[in-house]
Amino acid sequence: MPQFNRILLTGAAGSLGRELRSGLAHLTTHLRLADRADMGTAAAHEELVQCDLSDPEVGMEITRDVDAIVHFAGVAREQSFNEIMTDTIPGTYNMFEGARKNGVKRVIFASSIHAVGYYRLEEVPDTRQPHRPDSFYGMAKCFGEDLASLYWNKFGVESVCLRICSALDAPKERRNLWSWLSFPDTVRLVERSLTAPRTGHSIIFGTSANSMQAVSNAHATHIGYDPQDTADAFRDEIEAQPLADHESDLVRNVGGFFTNFPHPDDAE
Amino acid sequence: MPQFNRILLTGAAGSLGRELRSGLAHLTTHLRLADRADMGTAAAHEELVQCDLSDPEVGMEITRDVDAIVHFAGVAREQSFNEIMTDTIPGTYNMFEGARKNGVKRVIFASSIHAVGYYRLEEVPDTRQPHRPDSFYGMAKCFGEDLASLYWNKFGVESVCLRICSALDAPKERRNLWSWLSFPDTVRLVERSLTAPRTGHSIIFGTSANSMQAVSNAHATHIGYDPQDTADAFRDEIEAQPLADHESDLVRNVGGFFTNFPHPDDAE
Amino acid sequence: MPQFNRILLTGAAGSLGRELRSGLAHLTTHLRLADRADMGTAAAHEELVQCDLSDPEVGMEITRDVDAIVHFAGVAREQSFNEIMTDTIPGTYNMFEGARKNGVKRVIFASSIHAVGYYRLEEVPDTRQPHRPDSFYGMAKCFGEDLASLYWNKFGVESVCLRICSALDAPKERRNLWSWLSFPDTVRLVERSLTAPRTGHSIIFGTSANSMQAVSNAHATHIGYDPQDTADAFRDEIEAQPLADHESDLVRNVGGFFTNFPHPDDAE
Amino acid sequence: MPQFNRILLTGAAGSLGRELRSGLAHLTTHLRLADRADMGTAAAHEELVQCDLSDPEVGMEITRDVDAIVHFAGVAREQSFNEIMTDTIPGTYNMFEGARKNGVKRVIFASSIHAVGYYRLEEVPDTRQPHRPDSFYGMAKCFGEDLASLYWNKFGVESVCLRICSALDAPKERRNLWSWLSFPDTVRLVERSLTAPRTGHSIIFGTSANSMQAVSNAHATHIGYDPQDTADAFRDEIEAQPLADHESDLVRNVGGFFTNFPHPDDAE
Amino acid sequence: MPQFNRILLTGAAGSLGRELRSGLAHLTTHLRLADRADMGTAAAHEELVQCDLSDPEVGMEITRDVDAIVHFAGVAREQSFNEIMTDTIPGTYNMFEGARKNGVKRVIFASSIHAVGYYRLEEVPDTRQPHRPDSFYGMAKCFGEDLASLYWNKFGVESVCLRICSALDAPKERRNLWSWLSFPDTVRLVERSLTAPRTGHSIIFGTSANSMQAVSNAHATHIGYDPQDTADAFRDEIEAQPLADHESDLVRNVGGFFTNFPHPDDAE
Amino acid sequence: MPQFNRILLTGAAGSLGRELRSGLAHLTTHLRLADRADMGTAAAHEELVQCDLSDPEVGMEITRDVDAIVHFAGVAREQSFNEIMTDTIPGTYNMFEGARKNGVKRVIFASSIHAVGYYRLEEVPDTRQPHRPDSFYGMAKCFGEDLASLYWNKFGVESVCLRICSALDAPKERRNLWSWLSFPDTVRLVERSLTAPRTGHSIIFGTSANSMQAVSNAHATHIGYDPQDTADAFRDEIEAQPLADHESDLVRNVGGFFTNFPHPDDAE
């Protein structure tokens, strides 16, 4: 008997969404899936809704009769101010607002390392230090985290903000030696966030069990996340690559190359 | 010889704007004033621009040839999500973006206690603790502070975020015994923020020299703010009022009655 | 019109009690005074109750129809384990329990520096560090502070624990250059603790405005305590005394000579 | 050759006491066992003393010729103020006082999570934060910890206060996913506390190696405690139980259902 | 009757030395003065010793029969590695070693802001954060502070390390608005450091009572330093100077222009 | 293809040097080895230079064409002030200065627990707390760490300071239960320090994966050090030794017996 009756998963057609679609199935009787893109064929326990979450009515409708929301819509790339204001942030807002109005108990929000991307590696930031966004993408994540705080303190909606670092099928560059989050660990992280007895408004970094860690979950142990994969297995392969200059934006800050992106208006 | 050639002051027709209009005059050769409302007659050193700052072109135009921006547009009241998304936040964004494009050195941003309104009084939060917004108004201030962080780290625009507590002509209720910021102290706070040798991305609480303090500027002393007024002089008068219940939202949190506001969509 | 209808002051015949008896009169219509010793003649606004507070029935009776309790019974001297268990602690317990049962809103508890007496001077402990009692007297204060915490968290009784340092008519020894609390400042400290809008469970050190401070109220500013006296005026006189050895118990720890007391069972 | 000549274990007839009776045997030539209840038959290396530890003479006698005391007397249930004052606390005091007078080097004191039960789960309190008792039972533990501090600083008696969370044969409810302490890990915890080269006055939380941790031993690593069991193995079974409301006292605070107990005088 | 019988003041011919020579006279029956340079004529209470403190025998001789050492020899300018190794550090070592061998109770060591010069202004470092030297001059100060730590912990010699900021007759540039230490306040700082009941190994920043503070003495209040002068009086005059670029080494770090010095071997 | 073209290893004839000589070989095409003592025969990839590093010309020469320096010269024993001033510190300085002039990217400096030896075990110091040297040997390590800070902040030379605890072939005494660093873990520690993407100025404690830890690497996880050995395997053997008095210098402080050493001038 699954712990949940119905979970809503947004961004279900994305790379992480596909992993979660199968990985979370055992937790819930019904799994509602939402995405702008086509999501293929629905399994018996699945409800597929192709839609635009930035539309408030869609948001209200899709969160009905749901126990928990796993909000993974969106991709990790820089966005313009306009885009985050008319699309990304409204999508997130509609999820929290739907949760409030429809009595959904908990929201798992895919935040990002880019909400704090300007901490230097050797600072090893933890989940209680203030934001240092490295991009407009990161600004949208900051907004989502603050919204989670507001909806918890004022409206009693629980949440976990997952500061996903580098969710990839395998580590690809030296930075991933600390930042890698394997797909199975992504599923574990979401599963623990859904089933933890109490989260209030919690923030947790999403990395695998890598020996190298440039962020700290010392204050997030109450979630019970226990990663099983590690980038260490890829070390030899990766260290065959040349070392980048330690002062380059690529390695200097935990946000990596996002700190290197120009202002979207200046980029072509 | 004033220290600045041209300062832009937004929200110049508001109650704090009027104080700053006269209070900052001695610092600058030219004072550009902006507001949606009528600002009366321009003095010799003044340039009056009645305009809507949420328009990007206006923002770009009005920040031209400016040394520093004092962004006080907006009033301290709860706003709907829609309003902050289409008006308040774009107005703030346009100021930072104008500063970046036009080479303005520093932005003084009127943030608010409501960016951290859910700290309890006895926690005495300082300027290095994370956001705890108490309202959508507070959400817009959180966004502004994070934007200031991004524009400093990525684009080198300096800023001071003033978390104004209760800027009033006189303390009116018990909460004001710690939260009061007199008008002259508001001017002092902005003046010091403009003239401090270096601010990077700084945050400072705005209260007068009240004996009672529920927020801490222990990490903001580099601004050199030295308030001269105090709510203590009003204590007898104020303490003639009955004590509110300590558990009521009115006194429990530093955000005071803002934590009491319903969701704007639910309010009529 | 006083802010309180009836305040209970215990230990009213003691040296601090006498100061508070007159000093708090303006705050309350009725002032109930309790002590084991004779308290002289009652003024029109006073109710005198000579009694033993360690008797639960006395405790319940004396806290009836009271708005706030100022619990100053007891003197600052080492006590035996037996004495704190049968007299001091029960007296304190009866005050909190009376507050709970009779709906008293706030308890001001005369705690002491001796609850944390084993911090060294150069550690400058603040109000958020754990106990380090220096005596059985200090143990009784630790118990009172923890009781205040329990009664706040569980039963909603507010409190302020005053860690009184050296309440004397004048500084007498070098240690008093930091530890002195004048009698008028004692009254100010209690007054602010009674009238602060919200205290929850708060702890504050009680010293005058001495330049030298070996304890920190950085996290207790929400009480609004603003001392007016200072030991500095007595410096010349006091520094005519020879310096004690810096390693002697007398100056090494903030508890001063209490850390020097032998176990009460070993003392004659 | 065992490391200790004689260890005293109190509460030897209790559930943890029985585990320790066998588990500590290899550490000591003589094992003195004390309890109010019958403890069965003494093995060759055992000395059985059925007695009341709240009697000072008993306390003095039973700690004679002892190298270390493992004080586990008492059960984890709420108690009245009277009971802790006349029985629980005196029992603990007599152990420390016996240690002082008889030259016992170290006391291992079974404290409890209920000394800090009012921290919320997501605060993940560590061993350097102040007390927040959730019950009178917790008050007795707070007293014991402060006594340990006094006896270390003043009289040189070393101690380790074990804040035992949920010592059970197996996890039974969702809270135990973080709070469980297996019986073998209880033995390991006591063993390491006894044999650590130096403890001074140390505090450590007692949980098994559960992935979920709502308390932090980050500052207690010098004890060398290395738990081998984990509640994770029981997760599926336990998560078949419904989630409690996150705001219920049962899950809100680390003290769990103890925060839910009424005042003992009000309970029947 | 002065508190000290004999104080040794080194660097007595320097600008601060001359202030201290007269300012400390009232504290001591005999004032021994040392410098490489000529110190003029000795007053009745003075003993003048023109000498080289880097000579161990001189160090041992000059600290004989002394109660306290005020070690101000040296000037605030960058030095070569060779110079600090053969002159500055040996001079400091000889003072501590003389104190140890001759039973001198306390050493007041003129350290410098340049021991932590690489903290940024907005970090507002306090006295418990680690070193960040900005020069070889700063390295010599770091060594002196660590030596003070060693001599306290191992040999029981008390000390106060004064991290002097900008000791000048008047503020001269914008940086001095926070960094200025007036000459009279220098004397006050040394006086309090000499007469504080206990210092152990203490560190304190030396600035006047300027509104702007880029360093924090929050943990050094036990010294009792109470500055009476302020750079605020010079603000208008100083702010007539143009603002430096906030990213220039001159204003970026608390060490100011020292962070700008090239390596001494590269400078001509 | 090794990651480095040429690494310089100093102290190559010492016990740790010999381990590193073989352990680092796979990382580098050329391994330059330096020591005062004879280093035997050079392998094909090795360059042997018997020399005195305290000579500046030697230092400049030997760091030429080098990618990284592993500075392990020196042995862990107390030294006189003279020795550290004329030999140990100059040797370290010459390495950093050679790195600066010759463009070497990173220096791995063998610092020591004795730079912070006066923290008590139960304080469990981390890498962000200030120095507390326990010896002149420790003073030389403090100087090296501060030099690393200066060369990073001012000259952009990266470094990792390894605070080696007890590098031994096997644990020998109870203290080693927390302090032991195995030889293979020493190699792992240096390897990770060399290959971490960015270190800036980092400090890390060097111990194996012992259950007992009296120092904390919580802020040094970005190095990626992952020890594989543990002193736990030696526990039974070691605990057959008698416990030392907990107040003896041997166990009281993390510096162990170094805190017990007399001043070198007093020792014969």
Coordinates of N, CA, C and O in Angstrom, one line a residue, chain C residues 28-127:
Chain C
T28 N 2.1 50.1 38.7 CA 1.0 49.2 39.1 C 0.1 49.8 40.1 O 0.5 50.5 41.0
T29 N -1.2 49.4 40.0 CA -2.2 49.9 40.9 C -2.0 49.3 42.3 O -2.0 50.0 43.3
H30 N -1.8 48.0 42.2 CA -1.6 47.2 43.5 C -0.3 46.6 43.4 O 0.1 46.0 42.4
L31 N 0.5 46.7 44.5 CA 1.7 46.0 44.6 C 1.7 45.0 45.8 O 1.6 45.4 47.0
R32 N 1.7 43.7 45.4 CA 1.7 42.7 46.5 C 3.1 42.4 46.9 O 4.0 42.1 46.0
L33 N 3.5 42.4 48.2 CA 4.8 42.2 48.6 C 4.9 40.9 49.4 O 4.0 40.7 50.3
A34 N 5.9 40.1 49.2 CA 6.0 38.9 50.0 C 7.4 38.7 50.5 O 8.4 39.1 49.8
D35 N 7.6 38.2 51.7 CA 8.9 37.9 52.2 C 8.7 37.1 53.5 O 7.6 37.1 54.1
R36 N 9.7 36.4 53.9 CA 9.7 35.7 55.1 C 9.8 36.7 56.3 O 9.3 36.5 57.4
A37 N 10.6 37.7 56.0 CA 10.9 38.7 57.1 C 9.8 39.8 57.1 O 9.0 39.9 56.2
D38 N 9.8 40.5 58.1 CA 8.9 41.7 58.3 C 9.2 42.7 57.2 O 10.3 43.0 56.9
M39 N 8.1 43.3 56.7 CA 8.3 44.3 55.6 C 7.8 45.7 56.0 O 7.6 46.5 55.2
G40 N 7.6 45.9 57.3 CA 7.2 47.2 57.8 C 5.7 47.4 57.5 O 4.9 46.5 57.5
T41 N 5.4 48.6 57.3 CA 4.0 49.1 57.1 C 3.6 49.1 55.6 O 4.4 49.6 54.8
A42 N 2.4 48.7 55.3 CA 1.9 48.8 54.0 C 1.5 50.2 53.6 O 0.7 50.8 54.3
A43 N 1.9 50.7 52.4 CA 1.3 51.9 51.9 C -0.1 51.6 51.3 O -0.5 50.4 51.2
A44 N -0.7 52.6 50.9 CA -2.1 52.4 50.4 C -2.2 51.4 49.3 O -3.1 50.6 49.2
H45 N -1.2 51.5 48.4 CA -1.3 50.6 47.2 C -0.7 49.2 47.5 O -0.6 48.4 46.6
E46 N -0.2 49.0 48.6 CA 0.6 47.8 48.9 C -0.3 46.7 49.7 O -1.1 47.0 50.5
E47 N 0.1 45.4 49.4 CA -0.5 44.3 50.1 C 0.7 43.5 50.7 O 1.5 43.0 49.9
L48 N 0.9 43.4 52.0 CA 2.0 42.7 52.5 C 1.7 41.3 53.0 O 0.7 41.1 53.7
V49 N 2.5 40.4 52.5 CA 2.2 39.0 52.9 C 3.5 38.3 53.4 O 4.4 38.0 52.6
Q50 N 3.6 38.2 54.7 CA 4.8 37.5 55.3 C 4.5 36.0 55.2 O 3.5 35.5 55.8
C51 N 5.3 35.3 54.5 CA 5.0 33.9 54.2 C 6.2 33.2 53.7 O 7.3 33.7 53.5
D52 N 6.0 31.8 53.6 CA 7.1 31.0 53.1 C 6.7 30.5 51.8 O 5.8 29.6 51.6
L53 N 7.4 30.9 50.7 CA 7.1 30.6 49.4 C 7.3 29.1 49.0 O 6.8 28.7 47.9
S54 N 8.1 28.4 49.8 CA 8.3 27.0 49.5 C 7.1 26.2 49.8 O 7.1 25.0 49.5
D55 N 6.1 26.8 50.4 CA 4.8 26.0 50.6 C 3.9 26.2 49.4 O 3.6 27.3 49.0
P56 N 3.6 25.1 48.8 CA 2.8 25.2 47.5 C 1.5 25.9 47.6 O 1.1 26.6 46.7
E57 N 0.8 25.8 48.8 CA -0.4 26.4 48.9 C -0.3 28.0 49.0 O -1.0 28.7 48.5
V58 N 0.8 28.3 49.7 CA 1.1 29.8 49.8 C 1.4 30.3 48.4 O 0.9 31.4 48.0
G59 N 2.2 29.5 47.6 CA 2.5 29.9 46.3 C 1.2 30.1 45.4 O 1.1 31.1 44.7
M60 N 0.3 29.2 45.5 CA -0.9 29.3 44.7 C -1.8 30.5 45.1 O -2.3 31.2 44.3
E61 N -1.8 30.7 46.4 CA -2.6 31.8 47.0 C -2.1 33.2 46.6 O -2.8 34.1 46.1
I62 N -0.8 33.3 46.7 CA -0.2 34.6 46.6 C -0.1 35.1 45.2 O 0.1 36.3 44.9
T63 N -0.2 34.2 44.2 CA -0.1 34.6 42.8 C -1.5 34.8 42.2 O -1.6 35.0 41.0
R64 N -2.5 34.7 43.0 CA -3.9 34.9 42.5 C -4.1 36.4 42.2 O -3.6 37.3 42.9
D65 N -4.8 36.6 41.1 CA -5.2 38.0 40.7 C -3.9 38.9 40.4 O -4.0 40.1 40.7
V66 N -2.9 38.3 39.9 CA -1.7 39.0 39.7 C -1.4 39.1 38.2 O -1.7 38.1 37.5
D67 N -0.9 40.2 37.7 CA -0.5 40.3 36.3 C 0.9 39.8 36.0 O 1.1 39.3 34.9
A68 N 1.7 40.1 37.0 CA 3.2 39.7 36.7 C 3.8 39.5 38.1 O 3.4 40.0 39.1
I69 N 4.8 38.6 38.0 CA 5.5 38.2 39.2 C 7.0 38.7 39.1 O 7.6 38.4 38.1
V70 N 7.5 39.3 40.1 CA 8.9 39.7 40.1 C 9.5 38.9 41.3 O 9.4 39.3 42.5
H71 N 10.2 37.8 40.9 CA 10.6 36.9 42.0 C 12.1 37.1 42.4 O 13.0 36.6 41.7
F72 N 12.2 37.9 43.5 CA 13.6 38.2 44.0 C 13.9 37.6 45.3 O 14.9 38.0 46.0
A73 N 13.1 36.7 45.8 CA 13.3 36.1 47.1 C 14.7 35.3 47.1 O 15.1 34.8 46.0
G74 N 15.4 35.3 48.2 CA 16.7 34.6 48.3 C 17.8 35.6 48.3 O 17.7 36.7 47.7
V75 N 18.9 35.2 48.9 CA 20.1 36.0 48.9 C 21.3 35.4 48.2 O 21.3 34.1 48.0
A76 N 22.2 36.2 47.7 CA 23.3 35.7 46.9 C 24.4 35.1 47.8 O 25.4 35.8 48.1
R77 N 24.2 33.9 48.3 CA 25.3 33.2 49.0 C 25.2 31.7 48.7 O 24.2 31.2 48.3
E78 N 26.3 31.0 48.9 CA 26.3 29.6 48.6 C 25.3 28.9 49.6 O 25.1 29.3 50.7
Q79 N 24.7 27.8 49.1 CA 23.7 27.1 49.9 C 24.0 25.6 49.8 O 24.7 25.2 48.8
S80 N 23.5 24.8 50.7 CA 23.7 23.4 50.6 C 22.7 22.8 49.6 O 21.7 23.4 49.2
F81 N 23.1 21.6 49.1 CA 22.2 20.9 48.2 C 20.8 20.7 48.8 O 19.8 21.0 48.2
N82 N 20.8 20.4 50.1 CA 19.5 20.3 50.8 C 18.7 21.5 50.8 O 17.5 21.5 50.6
E83 N 19.4 22.6 51.0 CA 18.6 23.9 51.1 C 18.0 24.3 49.7 O 16.9 24.7 49.6
I84 N 18.8 24.1 48.6 CA 18.2 24.4 47.3 C 17.0 23.5 47.0 O 16.1 23.9 46.3
M85 N 17.1 22.2 47.5 CA 16.1 21.3 47.1 C 14.8 21.4 47.9 O 13.7 21.1 47.4
T86 N 14.9 21.9 49.1 CA 13.7 22.0 49.9 C 13.2 23.4 50.1 O 12.1 23.6 50.5
D87 N 14.0 24.4 49.7 CA 13.6 25.7 49.9 C 13.7 26.6 48.6 O 12.7 27.1 48.1
T88 N 14.9 26.8 48.1 CA 15.1 27.7 47.0 C 14.3 27.3 45.7 O 13.5 28.1 45.2
I89 N 14.6 26.1 45.3 CA 13.9 25.6 44.1 C 12.4 25.5 44.2 O 11.7 26.0 43.4
P90 N 11.9 24.9 45.3 CA 10.5 24.9 45.5 C 9.8 26.3 45.5 O 8.8 26.5 44.9
G91 N 10.5 27.3 46.1 CA 10.0 28.6 46.0 C 9.8 29.1 44.6 O 8.8 29.7 44.2
T92 N 10.9 28.9 43.8 CA 10.8 29.3 42.4 C 9.7 28.5 41.7 O 8.9 29.1 40.9
Y93 N 9.7 27.2 41.9 CA 8.7 26.4 41.2 C 7.3 26.9 41.5 O 6.4 27.0 40.7
N94 N 7.0 27.2 42.8 CA 5.7 27.6 43.2 C 5.3 28.9 42.5 O 4.1 29.1 42.2
M95 N 6.2 29.8 42.2 CA 5.9 31.0 41.5 C 5.5 30.7 40.0 O 4.5 31.2 39.5
F96 N 6.3 29.8 39.3 CA 5.9 29.5 38.0 C 4.6 28.7 37.9 O 3.8 28.9 37.0
E97 N 4.4 27.8 38.9 CA 3.2 27.0 38.9 C 2.0 27.9 39.2 O 0.9 27.7 38.6
G98 N 2.2 28.8 40.2 CA 1.1 29.8 40.4 C 0.8 30.6 39.2 O -0.4 30.8 38.9
A99 N 1.8 31.0 38.5 CA 1.6 31.8 37.2 C 0.8 31.0 36.3 O -0.2 31.5 35.6
R100 N 1.1 29.7 36.1 CA 0.4 28.8 35.2 C -1.1 28.7 35.6 O -2.0 28.9 34.8
K101 N -1.3 28.4 36.8 CA -2.7 28.0 37.3 C -3.5 29.3 37.4 O -4.7 29.3 37.1
N102 N -2.9 30.4 37.7 CA -3.6 31.6 37.9 C -3.6 32.6 36.7 O -4.1 33.7 36.8
G103 N -3.0 32.1 35.6 CA -3.0 33.0 34.4 C -2.2 34.2 34.5 O -2.5 35.2 33.8
V104 N -1.1 34.2 35.3 CA -0.2 35.3 35.3 C 0.6 35.4 34.0 O 1.1 34.3 33.6
K105 N 0.7 36.5 33.4 CA 1.3 36.6 32.1 C 2.8 36.4 32.0 O 3.4 35.9 31.1
R106 N 3.5 37.0 33.0 CA 4.9 37.0 32.9 C 5.6 36.9 34.3 O 5.1 37.5 35.2
V107 N 6.7 36.2 34.3 CA 7.5 36.1 35.5 C 8.9 36.7 35.3 O 9.6 36.4 34.3
I108 N 9.3 37.6 36.1 CA 10.7 38.2 36.1 C 11.4 37.4 37.2 O 11.1 37.6 38.4
F109 N 12.4 36.7 36.8 CA 13.1 35.8 37.7 C 14.5 36.3 38.0 O 15.3 36.4 37.0
A110 N 14.9 36.6 39.2 CA 16.2 37.0 39.6 C 17.1 35.8 39.5 O 17.4 35.1 40.5
S111 N 17.7 35.5 38.3 CA 18.7 34.5 38.2 C 20.1 35.2 38.5 O 20.1 36.2 39.3
S112 N 21.2 34.7 38.1 CA 22.4 35.2 38.6 C 23.6 34.8 37.6 O 23.5 33.8 36.9
I113 N 24.6 35.6 37.7 CA 25.8 35.4 36.9 C 26.4 34.0 37.3 O 27.1 33.3 36.5
H114 N 26.0 33.5 38.5 CA 26.5 32.2 39.0 C 25.9 31.0 38.2 O 26.4 29.9 38.4
A115 N 24.9 31.2 37.4 CA 24.5 30.2 36.5 C 25.5 29.9 35.4 O 25.4 28.8 34.8
V116 N 26.4 30.8 35.2 CA 27.4 30.7 34.1 C 28.8 31.1 34.6 O 29.6 31.5 33.9
G117 N 29.0 30.9 36.0 CA 30.1 31.5 36.6 C 31.5 30.9 36.1 O 32.5 31.6 36.4
Y118 N 31.5 29.8 35.5 CA 32.8 29.2 35.1 C 33.3 29.6 33.7 O 34.2 29.0 33.2
Y119 N 32.6 30.5 33.1 CA 33.2 31.1 31.9 C 34.4 32.0 32.3 O 34.2 32.8 33.3
R120 N 35.4 32.0 31.5 CA 36.5 32.9 31.9 C 36.2 34.3 31.4 O 35.4 34.5 30.4
L121 N 36.7 35.3 32.0 CA 36.5 36.7 31.7 C 36.6 37.0 30.2 O 35.8 37.6 29.5
E122 N 37.7 36.5 29.6 CA 38.1 36.8 28.2 C 37.2 36.0 27.3 O 37.2 36.3 26.0
E123 N 36.3 35.2 27.7 CA 35.4 34.5 26.9 C 34.1 35.3 26.6 O 33.4 35.1 25.6
V124 N 33.9 36.3 27.5 CA 32.7 37.2 27.4 C 31.5 36.4 26.9 O 31.0 36.6 25.8
P125 N 30.9 35.6 27.8 CA 29.8 34.7 27.4 C 28.5 35.6 27.1 O 28.4 36.6 27.7
D126 N 27.7 35.1 26.1 CA 26.5 35.8 25.9 C 25.3 34.9 26.4 O 25.5 33.9 27.0
T127 N 24.1 35.4 26.1 CA 22.9 34.7 26.7 C 22.5 33.4 26.0 O 21.5 32.9 26.4

